[in-house]
JSON list of C-alpha atoms in Angstrom, two decimals:
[
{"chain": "X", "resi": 279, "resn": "UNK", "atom": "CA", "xyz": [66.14, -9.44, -197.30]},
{"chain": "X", "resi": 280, "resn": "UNK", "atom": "CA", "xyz": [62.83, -8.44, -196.47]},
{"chain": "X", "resi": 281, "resn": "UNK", "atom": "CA", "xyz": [60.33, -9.95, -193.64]},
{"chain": "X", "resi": 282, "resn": "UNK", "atom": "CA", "xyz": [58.43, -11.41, -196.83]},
{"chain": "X", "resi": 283, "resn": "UNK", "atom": "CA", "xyz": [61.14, -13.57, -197.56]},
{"chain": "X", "resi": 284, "resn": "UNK", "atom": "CA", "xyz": [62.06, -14.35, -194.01]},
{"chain": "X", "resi": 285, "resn": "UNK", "atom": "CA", "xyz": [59.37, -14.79, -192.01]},
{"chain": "X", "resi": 286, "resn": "UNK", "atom": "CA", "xyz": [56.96, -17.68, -191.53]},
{"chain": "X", "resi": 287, "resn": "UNK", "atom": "CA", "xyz": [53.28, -17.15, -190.86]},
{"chain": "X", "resi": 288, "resn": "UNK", "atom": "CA", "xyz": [51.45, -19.51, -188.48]},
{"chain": "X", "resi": 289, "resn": "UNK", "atom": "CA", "xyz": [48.05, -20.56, -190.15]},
{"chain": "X", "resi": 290, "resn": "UNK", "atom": "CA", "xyz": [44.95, -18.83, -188.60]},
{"chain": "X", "resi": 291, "resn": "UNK", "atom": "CA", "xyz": [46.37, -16.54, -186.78]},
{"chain": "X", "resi": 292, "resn": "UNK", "atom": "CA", "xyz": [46.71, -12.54, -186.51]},
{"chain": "X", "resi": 293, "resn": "UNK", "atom": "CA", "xyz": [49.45, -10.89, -187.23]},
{"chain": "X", "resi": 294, "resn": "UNK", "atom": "CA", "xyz": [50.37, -7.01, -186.95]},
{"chain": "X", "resi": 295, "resn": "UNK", "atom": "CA", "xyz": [52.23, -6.09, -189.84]},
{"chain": "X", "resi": 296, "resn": "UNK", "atom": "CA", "xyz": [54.15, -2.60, -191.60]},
{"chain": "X", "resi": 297, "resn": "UNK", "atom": "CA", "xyz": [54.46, -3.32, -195.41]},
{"chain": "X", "resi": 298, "resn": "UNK", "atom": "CA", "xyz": [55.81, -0.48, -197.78]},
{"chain": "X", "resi": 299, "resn": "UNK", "atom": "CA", "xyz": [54.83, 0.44, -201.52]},
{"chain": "X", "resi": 300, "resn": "UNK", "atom": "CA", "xyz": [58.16, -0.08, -203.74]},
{"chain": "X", "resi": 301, "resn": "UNK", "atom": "CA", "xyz": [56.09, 0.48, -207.03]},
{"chain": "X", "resi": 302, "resn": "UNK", "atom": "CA", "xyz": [57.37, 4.01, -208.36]},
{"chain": "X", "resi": 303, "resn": "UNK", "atom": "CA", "xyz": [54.23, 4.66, -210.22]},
{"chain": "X", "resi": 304, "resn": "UNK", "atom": "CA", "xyz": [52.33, 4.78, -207.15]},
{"chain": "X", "resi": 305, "resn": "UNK", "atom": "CA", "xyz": [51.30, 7.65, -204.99]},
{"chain": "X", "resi": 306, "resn": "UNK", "atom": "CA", "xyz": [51.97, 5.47, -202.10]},
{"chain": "X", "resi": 307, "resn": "UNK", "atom": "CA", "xyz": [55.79, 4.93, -203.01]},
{"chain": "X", "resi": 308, "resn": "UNK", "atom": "CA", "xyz": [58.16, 4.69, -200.30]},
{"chain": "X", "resi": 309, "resn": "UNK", "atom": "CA", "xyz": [54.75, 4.78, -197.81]},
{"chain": "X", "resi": 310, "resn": "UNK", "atom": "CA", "xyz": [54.92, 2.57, -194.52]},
{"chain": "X", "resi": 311, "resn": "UNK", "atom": "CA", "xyz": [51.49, 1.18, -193.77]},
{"chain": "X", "resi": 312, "resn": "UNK", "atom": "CA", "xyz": [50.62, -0.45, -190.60]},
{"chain": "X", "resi": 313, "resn": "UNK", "atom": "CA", "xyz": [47.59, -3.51, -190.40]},
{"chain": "X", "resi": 314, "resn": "UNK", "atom": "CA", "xyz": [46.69, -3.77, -187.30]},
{"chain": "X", "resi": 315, "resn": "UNK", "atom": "CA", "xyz": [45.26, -7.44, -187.64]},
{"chain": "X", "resi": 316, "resn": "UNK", "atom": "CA", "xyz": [46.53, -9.17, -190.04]},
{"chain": "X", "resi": 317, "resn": "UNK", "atom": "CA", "xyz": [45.13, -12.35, -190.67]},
{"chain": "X", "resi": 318, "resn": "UNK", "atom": "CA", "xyz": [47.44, -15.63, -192.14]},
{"chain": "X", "resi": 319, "resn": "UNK", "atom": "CA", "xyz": [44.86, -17.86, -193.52]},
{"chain": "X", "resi": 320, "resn": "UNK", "atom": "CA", "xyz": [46.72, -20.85, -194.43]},
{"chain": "X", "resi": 321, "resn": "UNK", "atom": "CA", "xyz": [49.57, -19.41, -193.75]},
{"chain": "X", "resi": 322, "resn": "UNK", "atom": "CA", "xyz": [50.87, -19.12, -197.25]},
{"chain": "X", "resi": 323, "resn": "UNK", "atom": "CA", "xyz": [50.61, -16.46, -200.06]},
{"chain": "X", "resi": 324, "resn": "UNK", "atom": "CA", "xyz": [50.28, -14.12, -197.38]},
{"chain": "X", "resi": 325, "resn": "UNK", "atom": "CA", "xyz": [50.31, -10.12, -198.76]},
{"chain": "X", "resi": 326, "resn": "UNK", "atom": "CA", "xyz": [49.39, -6.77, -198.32]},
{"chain": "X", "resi": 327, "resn": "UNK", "atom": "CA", "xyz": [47.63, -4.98, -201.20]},
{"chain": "X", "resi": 328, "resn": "UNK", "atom": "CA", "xyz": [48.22, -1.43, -202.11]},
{"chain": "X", "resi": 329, "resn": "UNK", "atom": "CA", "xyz": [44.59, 0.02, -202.26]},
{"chain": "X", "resi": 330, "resn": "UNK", "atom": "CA", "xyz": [45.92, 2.39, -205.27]},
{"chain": "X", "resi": 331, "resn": "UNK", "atom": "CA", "xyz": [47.75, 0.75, -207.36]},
{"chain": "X", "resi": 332, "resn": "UNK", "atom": "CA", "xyz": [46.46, -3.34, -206.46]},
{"chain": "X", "resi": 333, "resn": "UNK", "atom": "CA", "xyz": [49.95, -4.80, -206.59]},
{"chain": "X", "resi": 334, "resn": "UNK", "atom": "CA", "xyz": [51.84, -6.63, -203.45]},
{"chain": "X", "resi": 335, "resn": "UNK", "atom": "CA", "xyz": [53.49, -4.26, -200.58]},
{"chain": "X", "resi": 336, "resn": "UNK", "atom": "CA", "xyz": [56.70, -5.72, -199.08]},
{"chain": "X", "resi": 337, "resn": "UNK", "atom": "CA", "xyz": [55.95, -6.76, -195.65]},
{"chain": "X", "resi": 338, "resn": "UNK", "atom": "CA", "xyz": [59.27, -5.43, -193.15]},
{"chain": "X", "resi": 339, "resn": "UNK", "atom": "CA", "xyz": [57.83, -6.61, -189.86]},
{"chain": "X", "resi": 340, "resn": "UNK", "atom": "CA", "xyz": [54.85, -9.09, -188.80]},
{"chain": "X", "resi": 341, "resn": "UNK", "atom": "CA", "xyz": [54.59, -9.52, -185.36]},
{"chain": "X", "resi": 342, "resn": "UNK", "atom": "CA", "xyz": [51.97, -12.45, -183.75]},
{"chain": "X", "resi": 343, "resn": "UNK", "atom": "CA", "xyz": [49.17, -10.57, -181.57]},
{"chain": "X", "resi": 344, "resn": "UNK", "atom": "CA", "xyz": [49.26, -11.94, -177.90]},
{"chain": "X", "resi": 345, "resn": "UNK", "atom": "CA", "xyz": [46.53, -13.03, -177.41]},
{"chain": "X", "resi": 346, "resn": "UNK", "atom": "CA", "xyz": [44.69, -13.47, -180.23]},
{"chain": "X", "resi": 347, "resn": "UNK", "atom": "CA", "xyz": [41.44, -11.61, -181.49]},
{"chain": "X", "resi": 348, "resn": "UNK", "atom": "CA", "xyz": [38.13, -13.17, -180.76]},
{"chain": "X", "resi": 349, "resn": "UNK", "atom": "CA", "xyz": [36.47, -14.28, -184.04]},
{"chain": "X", "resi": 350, "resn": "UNK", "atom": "CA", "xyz": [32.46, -14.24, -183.09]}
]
């Protein structure tokens, strides 16, 4: 099961999260990409975007910064 399935993002908060590229027509398949703030929004349809090939990464790991970024 993948942390996409599993895990539960908080709304508004920042996140730091790998996600991976499982589309095989991508040049980016089987890539590991790290965001270093990732932001929830609502805390739902939360996603990573391949900036190749536009379609949803799988997100393995999100981990909640401590402490969170100053928004100005």
């Amino acid at each position: 099961m993948s942390a996409s399935d599993i895990t539960t993002f908080l709304p508004g908060m920042y996140y730091e999260v790998t996600a991976r590229d499982n589309n095989e027509a991508c040049r980016n398949f089987g890539e590991t990409f790290t965001v270093a703030e990732f932001y929830s929004n609502a805390g739902t349809n939360c996603y990573v975007q391949c900036g190749i090939c536009r379609q949803h990464m799988e997100i393995l790991t999100a981990v909640l910064l401590d402490p969170q970024p100053e928004v100005s």
